[in-house]
Coordinates of C-alpha atoms and ligand atoms in Angstrom, one line a residue:
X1 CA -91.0 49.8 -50.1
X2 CA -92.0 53.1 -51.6
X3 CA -92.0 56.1 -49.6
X4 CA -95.9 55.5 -49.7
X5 CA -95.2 52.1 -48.4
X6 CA -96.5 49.7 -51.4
X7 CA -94.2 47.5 -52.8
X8 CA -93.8 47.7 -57.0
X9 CA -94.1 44.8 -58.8
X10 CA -92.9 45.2 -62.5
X11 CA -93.9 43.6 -65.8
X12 CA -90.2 44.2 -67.5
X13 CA -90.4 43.6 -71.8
X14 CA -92.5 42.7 -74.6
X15 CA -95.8 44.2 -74.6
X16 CA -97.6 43.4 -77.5
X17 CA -101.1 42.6 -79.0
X18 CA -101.4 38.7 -79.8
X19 CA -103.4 38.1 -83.0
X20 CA -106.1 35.4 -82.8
X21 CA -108.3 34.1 -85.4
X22 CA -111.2 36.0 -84.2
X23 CA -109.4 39.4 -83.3
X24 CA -106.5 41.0 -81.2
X25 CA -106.7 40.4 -77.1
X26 CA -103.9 42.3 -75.0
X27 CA -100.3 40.3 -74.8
X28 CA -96.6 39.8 -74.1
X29 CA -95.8 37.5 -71.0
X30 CA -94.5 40.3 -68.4
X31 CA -97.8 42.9 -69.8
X32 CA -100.3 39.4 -68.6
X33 CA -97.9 38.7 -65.6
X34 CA -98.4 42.8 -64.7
X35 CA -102.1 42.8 -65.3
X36 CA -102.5 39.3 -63.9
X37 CA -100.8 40.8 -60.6
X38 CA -102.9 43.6 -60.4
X39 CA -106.1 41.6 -60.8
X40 CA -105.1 39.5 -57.5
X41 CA -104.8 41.9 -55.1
X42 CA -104.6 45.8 -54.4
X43 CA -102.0 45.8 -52.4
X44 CA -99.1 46.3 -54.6
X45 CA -98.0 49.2 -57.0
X46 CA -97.7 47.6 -60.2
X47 CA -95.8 48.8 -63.4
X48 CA -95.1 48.2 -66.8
X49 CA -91.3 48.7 -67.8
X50 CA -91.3 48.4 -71.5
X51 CA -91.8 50.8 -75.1
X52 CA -94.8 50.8 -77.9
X53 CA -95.3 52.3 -81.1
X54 CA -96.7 56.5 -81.9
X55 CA -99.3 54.3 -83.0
X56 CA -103.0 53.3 -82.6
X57 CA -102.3 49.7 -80.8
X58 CA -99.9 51.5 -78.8
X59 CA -102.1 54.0 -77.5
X60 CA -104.7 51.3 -77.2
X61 CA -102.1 49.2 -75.1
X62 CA -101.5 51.9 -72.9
X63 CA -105.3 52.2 -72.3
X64 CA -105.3 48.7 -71.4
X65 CA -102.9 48.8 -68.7
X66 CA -104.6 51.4 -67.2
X67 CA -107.6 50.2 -67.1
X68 CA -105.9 47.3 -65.4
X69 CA -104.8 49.3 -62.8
X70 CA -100.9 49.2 -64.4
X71 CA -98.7 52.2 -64.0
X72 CA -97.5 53.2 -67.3
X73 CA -94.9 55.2 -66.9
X74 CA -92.1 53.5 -67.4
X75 CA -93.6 52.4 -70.9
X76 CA -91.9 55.1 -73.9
X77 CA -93.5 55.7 -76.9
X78 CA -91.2 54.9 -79.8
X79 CA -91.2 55.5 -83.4
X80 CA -91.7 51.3 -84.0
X81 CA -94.8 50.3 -84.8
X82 CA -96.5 48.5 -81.4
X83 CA -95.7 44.5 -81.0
X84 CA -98.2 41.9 -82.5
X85 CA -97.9 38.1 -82.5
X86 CA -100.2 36.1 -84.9
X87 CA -101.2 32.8 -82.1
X88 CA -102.2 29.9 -83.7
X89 CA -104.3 27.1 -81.6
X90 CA -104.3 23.7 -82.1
X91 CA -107.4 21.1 -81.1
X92 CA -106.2 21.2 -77.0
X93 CA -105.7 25.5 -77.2
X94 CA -102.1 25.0 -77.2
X95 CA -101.0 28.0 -79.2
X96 CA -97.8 28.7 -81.5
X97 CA -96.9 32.2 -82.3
X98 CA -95.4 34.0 -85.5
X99 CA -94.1 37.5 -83.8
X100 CA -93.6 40.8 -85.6
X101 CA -89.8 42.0 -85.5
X102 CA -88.1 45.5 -85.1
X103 CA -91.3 46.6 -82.7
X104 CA -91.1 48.7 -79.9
X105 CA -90.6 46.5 -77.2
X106 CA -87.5 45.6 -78.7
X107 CA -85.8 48.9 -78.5
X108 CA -86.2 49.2 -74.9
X109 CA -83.2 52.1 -73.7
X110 CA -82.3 52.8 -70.3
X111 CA -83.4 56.0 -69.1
X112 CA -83.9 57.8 -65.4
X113 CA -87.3 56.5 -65.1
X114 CA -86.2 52.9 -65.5
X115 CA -83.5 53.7 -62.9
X116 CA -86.2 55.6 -60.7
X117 CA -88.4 52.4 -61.2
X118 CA -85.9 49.5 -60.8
X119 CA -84.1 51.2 -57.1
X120 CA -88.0 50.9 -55.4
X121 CA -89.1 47.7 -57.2
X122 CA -89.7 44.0 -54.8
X123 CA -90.6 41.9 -57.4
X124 CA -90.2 42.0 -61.0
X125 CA -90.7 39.2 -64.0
X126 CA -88.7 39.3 -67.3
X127 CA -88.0 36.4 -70.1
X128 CA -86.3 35.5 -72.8
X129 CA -88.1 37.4 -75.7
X130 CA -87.7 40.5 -74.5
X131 CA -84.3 40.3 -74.6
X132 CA -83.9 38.9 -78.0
X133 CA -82.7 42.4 -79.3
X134 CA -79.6 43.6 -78.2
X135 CA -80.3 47.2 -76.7
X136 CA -83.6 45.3 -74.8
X137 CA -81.1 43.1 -73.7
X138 CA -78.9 45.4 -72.0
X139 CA -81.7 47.6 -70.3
X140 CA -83.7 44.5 -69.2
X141 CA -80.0 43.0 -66.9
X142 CA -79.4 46.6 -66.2
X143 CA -82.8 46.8 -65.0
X144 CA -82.4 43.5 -62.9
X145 CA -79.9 44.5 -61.6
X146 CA -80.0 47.6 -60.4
X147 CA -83.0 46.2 -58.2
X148 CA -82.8 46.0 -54.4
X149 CA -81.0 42.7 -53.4
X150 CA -83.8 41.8 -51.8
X151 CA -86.2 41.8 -54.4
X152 CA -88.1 38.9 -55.7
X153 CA -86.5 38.6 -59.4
X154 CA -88.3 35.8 -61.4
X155 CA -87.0 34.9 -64.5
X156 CA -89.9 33.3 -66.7
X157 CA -88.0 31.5 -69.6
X158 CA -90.7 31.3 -71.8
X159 CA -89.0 30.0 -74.7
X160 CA -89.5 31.3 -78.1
X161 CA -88.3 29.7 -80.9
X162 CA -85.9 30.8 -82.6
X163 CA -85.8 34.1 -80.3
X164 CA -83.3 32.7 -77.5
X165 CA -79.8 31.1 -77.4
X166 CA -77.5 29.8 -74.4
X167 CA -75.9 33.0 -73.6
X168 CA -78.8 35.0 -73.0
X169 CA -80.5 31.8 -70.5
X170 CA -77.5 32.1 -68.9
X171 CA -77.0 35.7 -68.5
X172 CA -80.6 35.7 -66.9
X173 CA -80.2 32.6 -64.6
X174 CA -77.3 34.3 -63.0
X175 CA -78.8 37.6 -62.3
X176 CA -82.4 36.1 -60.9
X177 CA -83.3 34.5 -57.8
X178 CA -86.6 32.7 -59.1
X179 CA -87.1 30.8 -62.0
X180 CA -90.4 29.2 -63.8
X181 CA -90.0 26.8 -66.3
X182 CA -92.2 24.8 -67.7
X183 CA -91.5 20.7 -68.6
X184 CA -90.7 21.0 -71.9
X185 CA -88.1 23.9 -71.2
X186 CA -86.6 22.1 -68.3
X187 CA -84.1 20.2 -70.2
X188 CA -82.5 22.8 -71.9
X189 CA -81.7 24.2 -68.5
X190 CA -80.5 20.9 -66.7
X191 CA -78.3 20.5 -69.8
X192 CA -77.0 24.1 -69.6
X193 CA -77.0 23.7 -65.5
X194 CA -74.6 20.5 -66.1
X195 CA -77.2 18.8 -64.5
X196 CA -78.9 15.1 -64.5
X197 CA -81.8 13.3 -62.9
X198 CA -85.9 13.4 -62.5
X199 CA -87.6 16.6 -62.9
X200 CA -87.7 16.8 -59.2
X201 CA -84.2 15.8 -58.2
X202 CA -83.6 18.8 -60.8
X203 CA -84.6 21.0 -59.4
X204 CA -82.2 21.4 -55.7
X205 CA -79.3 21.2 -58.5
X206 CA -80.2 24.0 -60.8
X207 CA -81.4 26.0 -57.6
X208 CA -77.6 25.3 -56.3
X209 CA -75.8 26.0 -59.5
X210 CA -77.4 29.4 -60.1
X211 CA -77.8 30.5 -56.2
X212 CA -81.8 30.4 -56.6
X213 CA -84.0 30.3 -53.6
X214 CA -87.0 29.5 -55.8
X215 CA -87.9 27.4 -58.9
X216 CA -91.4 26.8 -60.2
X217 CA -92.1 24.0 -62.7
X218 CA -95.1 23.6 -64.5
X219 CA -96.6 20.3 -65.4
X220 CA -99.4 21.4 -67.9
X221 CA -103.0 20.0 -67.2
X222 CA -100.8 17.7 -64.5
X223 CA -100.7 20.8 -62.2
X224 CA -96.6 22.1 -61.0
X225 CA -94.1 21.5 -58.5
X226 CA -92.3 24.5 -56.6
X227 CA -88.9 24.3 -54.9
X228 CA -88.3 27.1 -52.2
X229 CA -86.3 28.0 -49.9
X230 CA -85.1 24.0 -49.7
X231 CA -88.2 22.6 -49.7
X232 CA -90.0 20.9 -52.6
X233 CA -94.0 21.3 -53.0
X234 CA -96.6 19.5 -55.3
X235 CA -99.6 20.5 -56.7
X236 CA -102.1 18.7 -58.6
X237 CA -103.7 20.5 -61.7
X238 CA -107.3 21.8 -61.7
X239 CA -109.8 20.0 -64.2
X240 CA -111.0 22.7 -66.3
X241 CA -112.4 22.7 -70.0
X242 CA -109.7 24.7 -72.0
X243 CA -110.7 27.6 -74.2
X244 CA -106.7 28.2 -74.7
X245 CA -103.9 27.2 -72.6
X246 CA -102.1 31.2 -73.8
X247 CA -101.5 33.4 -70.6
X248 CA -101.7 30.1 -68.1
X249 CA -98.0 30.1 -67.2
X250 CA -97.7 34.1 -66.6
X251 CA -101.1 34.0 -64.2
X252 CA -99.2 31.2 -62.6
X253 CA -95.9 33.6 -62.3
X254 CA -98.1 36.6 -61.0
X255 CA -99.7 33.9 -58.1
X256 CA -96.5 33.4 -57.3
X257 CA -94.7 36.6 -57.0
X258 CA -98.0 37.7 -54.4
X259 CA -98.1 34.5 -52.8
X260 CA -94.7 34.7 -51.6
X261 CA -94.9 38.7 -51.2
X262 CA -97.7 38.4 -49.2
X263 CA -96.0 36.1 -46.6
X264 CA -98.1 32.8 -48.0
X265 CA -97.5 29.7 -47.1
X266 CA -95.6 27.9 -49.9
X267 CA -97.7 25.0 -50.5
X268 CA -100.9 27.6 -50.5
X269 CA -99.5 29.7 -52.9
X270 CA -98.4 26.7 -55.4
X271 CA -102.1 25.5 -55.5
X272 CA -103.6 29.1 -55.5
X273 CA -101.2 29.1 -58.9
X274 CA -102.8 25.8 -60.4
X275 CA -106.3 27.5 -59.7
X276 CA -105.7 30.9 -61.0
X277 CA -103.7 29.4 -64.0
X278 CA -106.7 26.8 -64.9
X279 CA -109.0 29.3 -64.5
X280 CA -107.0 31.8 -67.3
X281 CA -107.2 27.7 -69.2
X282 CA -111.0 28.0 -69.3
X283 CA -111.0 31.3 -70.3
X284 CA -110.4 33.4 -74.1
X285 CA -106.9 34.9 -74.0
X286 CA -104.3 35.4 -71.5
X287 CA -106.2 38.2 -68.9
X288 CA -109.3 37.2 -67.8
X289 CA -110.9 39.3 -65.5
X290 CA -110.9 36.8 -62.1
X291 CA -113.7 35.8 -59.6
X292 CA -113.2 36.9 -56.0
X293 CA -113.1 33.8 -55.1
X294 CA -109.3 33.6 -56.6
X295 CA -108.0 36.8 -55.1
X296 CA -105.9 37.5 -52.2
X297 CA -107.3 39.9 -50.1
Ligands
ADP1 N1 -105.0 21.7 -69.6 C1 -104.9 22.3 -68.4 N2 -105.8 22.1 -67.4 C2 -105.6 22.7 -66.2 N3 -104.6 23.5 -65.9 C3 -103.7 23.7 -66.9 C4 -103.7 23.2 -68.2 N4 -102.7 23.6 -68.9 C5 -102.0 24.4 -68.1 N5 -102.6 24.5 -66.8 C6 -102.1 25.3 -65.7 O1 -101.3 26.3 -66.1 C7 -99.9 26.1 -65.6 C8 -98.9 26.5 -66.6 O2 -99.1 25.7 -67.7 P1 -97.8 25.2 -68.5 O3 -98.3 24.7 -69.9 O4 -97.1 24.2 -67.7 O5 -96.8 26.4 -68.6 P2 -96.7 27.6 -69.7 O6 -98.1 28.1 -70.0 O7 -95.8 28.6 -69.0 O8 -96.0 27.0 -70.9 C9 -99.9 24.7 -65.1 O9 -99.0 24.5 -64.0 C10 -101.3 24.4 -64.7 O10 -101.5 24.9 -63.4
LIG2 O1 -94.8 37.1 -74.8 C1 -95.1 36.1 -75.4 O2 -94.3 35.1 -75.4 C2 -96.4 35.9 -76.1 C3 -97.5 36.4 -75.3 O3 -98.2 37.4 -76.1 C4 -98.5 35.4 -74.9 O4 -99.6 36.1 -74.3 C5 -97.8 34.5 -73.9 O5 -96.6 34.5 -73.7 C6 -98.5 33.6 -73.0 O6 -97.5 32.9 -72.2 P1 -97.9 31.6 -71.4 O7 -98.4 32.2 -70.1 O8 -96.6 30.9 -71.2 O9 -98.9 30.9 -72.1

């Protein structure tokens, strides 16, 4: 808690603009996770930890995140030009992405602010992207963990080819106590987990190998499954017609991380998740703005 009370939730690395064919919409999981967060409920103080560029997307990024109701304070301007990814769709709005390299968000230092930041934050998300730079590698596990032990730390793996390897999976896994996945990633991390079986008998193994109290696994259009605190739930995806599937999986994360803040009950929150995250499906880009309807009040 902060001496006000409200609990900080942090984006924590790449913020970026992702290029579609008709123009740039705001990006970088832990920026949509953040803004995603913000747009389902008031009650938390949210933050960006991450860096642009002295640039025009930078200060148009920054902008964003206000307007989003995302502290920025924790996001330095750098001498880098500002992250872009190019985001090719395909005929079902699955997209692939072409990232810039040497941008901002990958020269991430530690500083007093990030200290300041990380000693008052509850729940945080970070990935594998973000780290695929050395120094934003170090600040983002110094980050982690210099967090309160009792924070929520969710480690979205969001896999990036060819921008992750085994070390830096592992070096996250141990230092979280949440992970999402989703099913295509899950076998990378039952092989490095020395595990074997169904998704779902998967999932108490990795939880017990890396001492997680929660795992999320998302099924696609076929909805997710969320293991927590010894207990596995099911939910069933939403219909929806898909615009592009980009942002689904961190408005799933953010549903999560205020779900369980807010004291939900698990099997609530993991079809709250499937909502919010079809509804981002049916919609351009990864931030939508969302109906009442989907917020927590
Ligand atoms: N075609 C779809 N129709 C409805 N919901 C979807 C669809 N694709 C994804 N979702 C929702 O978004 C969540 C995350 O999608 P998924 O593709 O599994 O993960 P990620 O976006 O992280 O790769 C799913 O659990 C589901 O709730
Ligand atoms: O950070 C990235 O990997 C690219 C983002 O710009 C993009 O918006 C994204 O990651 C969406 O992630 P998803 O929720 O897994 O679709």
């Amino acid at each position: 808690m902060n001496v006000d009370g409200s609990v900080s939730v942090v984006g924590l690395g790449e913020l970026l603009w992702d290029i579609f064919p008709d123009g740039p919409r705001f990006g970088g999981a832990p920026a949509n996770f953040a803004c995603s967060t913000a747009a389902l409920s008031n009650k938390f103080d949210v933050a960006m930890a991450s860096a642009v560029g002295d640039d025009e997307l930078g200060q148009n990024a920054l902008q964003e995140l206000k307007r989003r109701g995302v502290g920025t304070s924790a996001v330095a301007v750098r001498s880098e030009p500002t992250g872009t990814v190019h985001v090719s769709l395909n005929e079902t709005g699955h997209a692939s992405y072409q990232f810039a390299e040497n941008t901002a968000w990958d020269f991430l230092s530690w500083n007093d602010g990030l200290e300041e930041l990380a000693a008052r934050t509850q729940a945080l998300c970070f990935g594998t992207l973000g780290q695929r730079n050395q120094t934003s590698r170090e600040t983002i596990q110094r980050f982690v963990q210099s967090t309160p032990d009792s924070a929520l730390k969710i480690f979205d793996i969001n896999l990036r080819p060819p921008f992750y390897d085994d070390d830096v999976i592992q070096q996250s896994l141990r230092i979280c106590t949440a992970l999402k996945l989703n099913d295509e990633e899950l076998p990378l991390v039952a092989k490095l987990s020395d595990a074997s079986g169904s998704d779902y008998e998967l999932l108490p193994k990795i939880a017990d190998r890396w001492k997680l109290n929660t795992i999320a696994l998302t099924l696609g259009a076929s909805g997710a499954a969320l293991w927590h605190d010894g207990t596995l739930f099911k939910a069933d995806g939403v219909e929806t017609t898909v615009r592009d599937t980009v942002g689904a999986g961190d408005s799933f994360t953010a549903t999560l991380a205020v779900g369980l803040l807010s004291g939900c009950d698990p099997q609530h929150v993991i079809e709250r998740a499937c909502e919010v995250a079809a509804f981002v499906c049916s919609q351009d880009g990864a931030t939508p703005e969302f109906p009442d309807r989907l917020k927590f009040v």
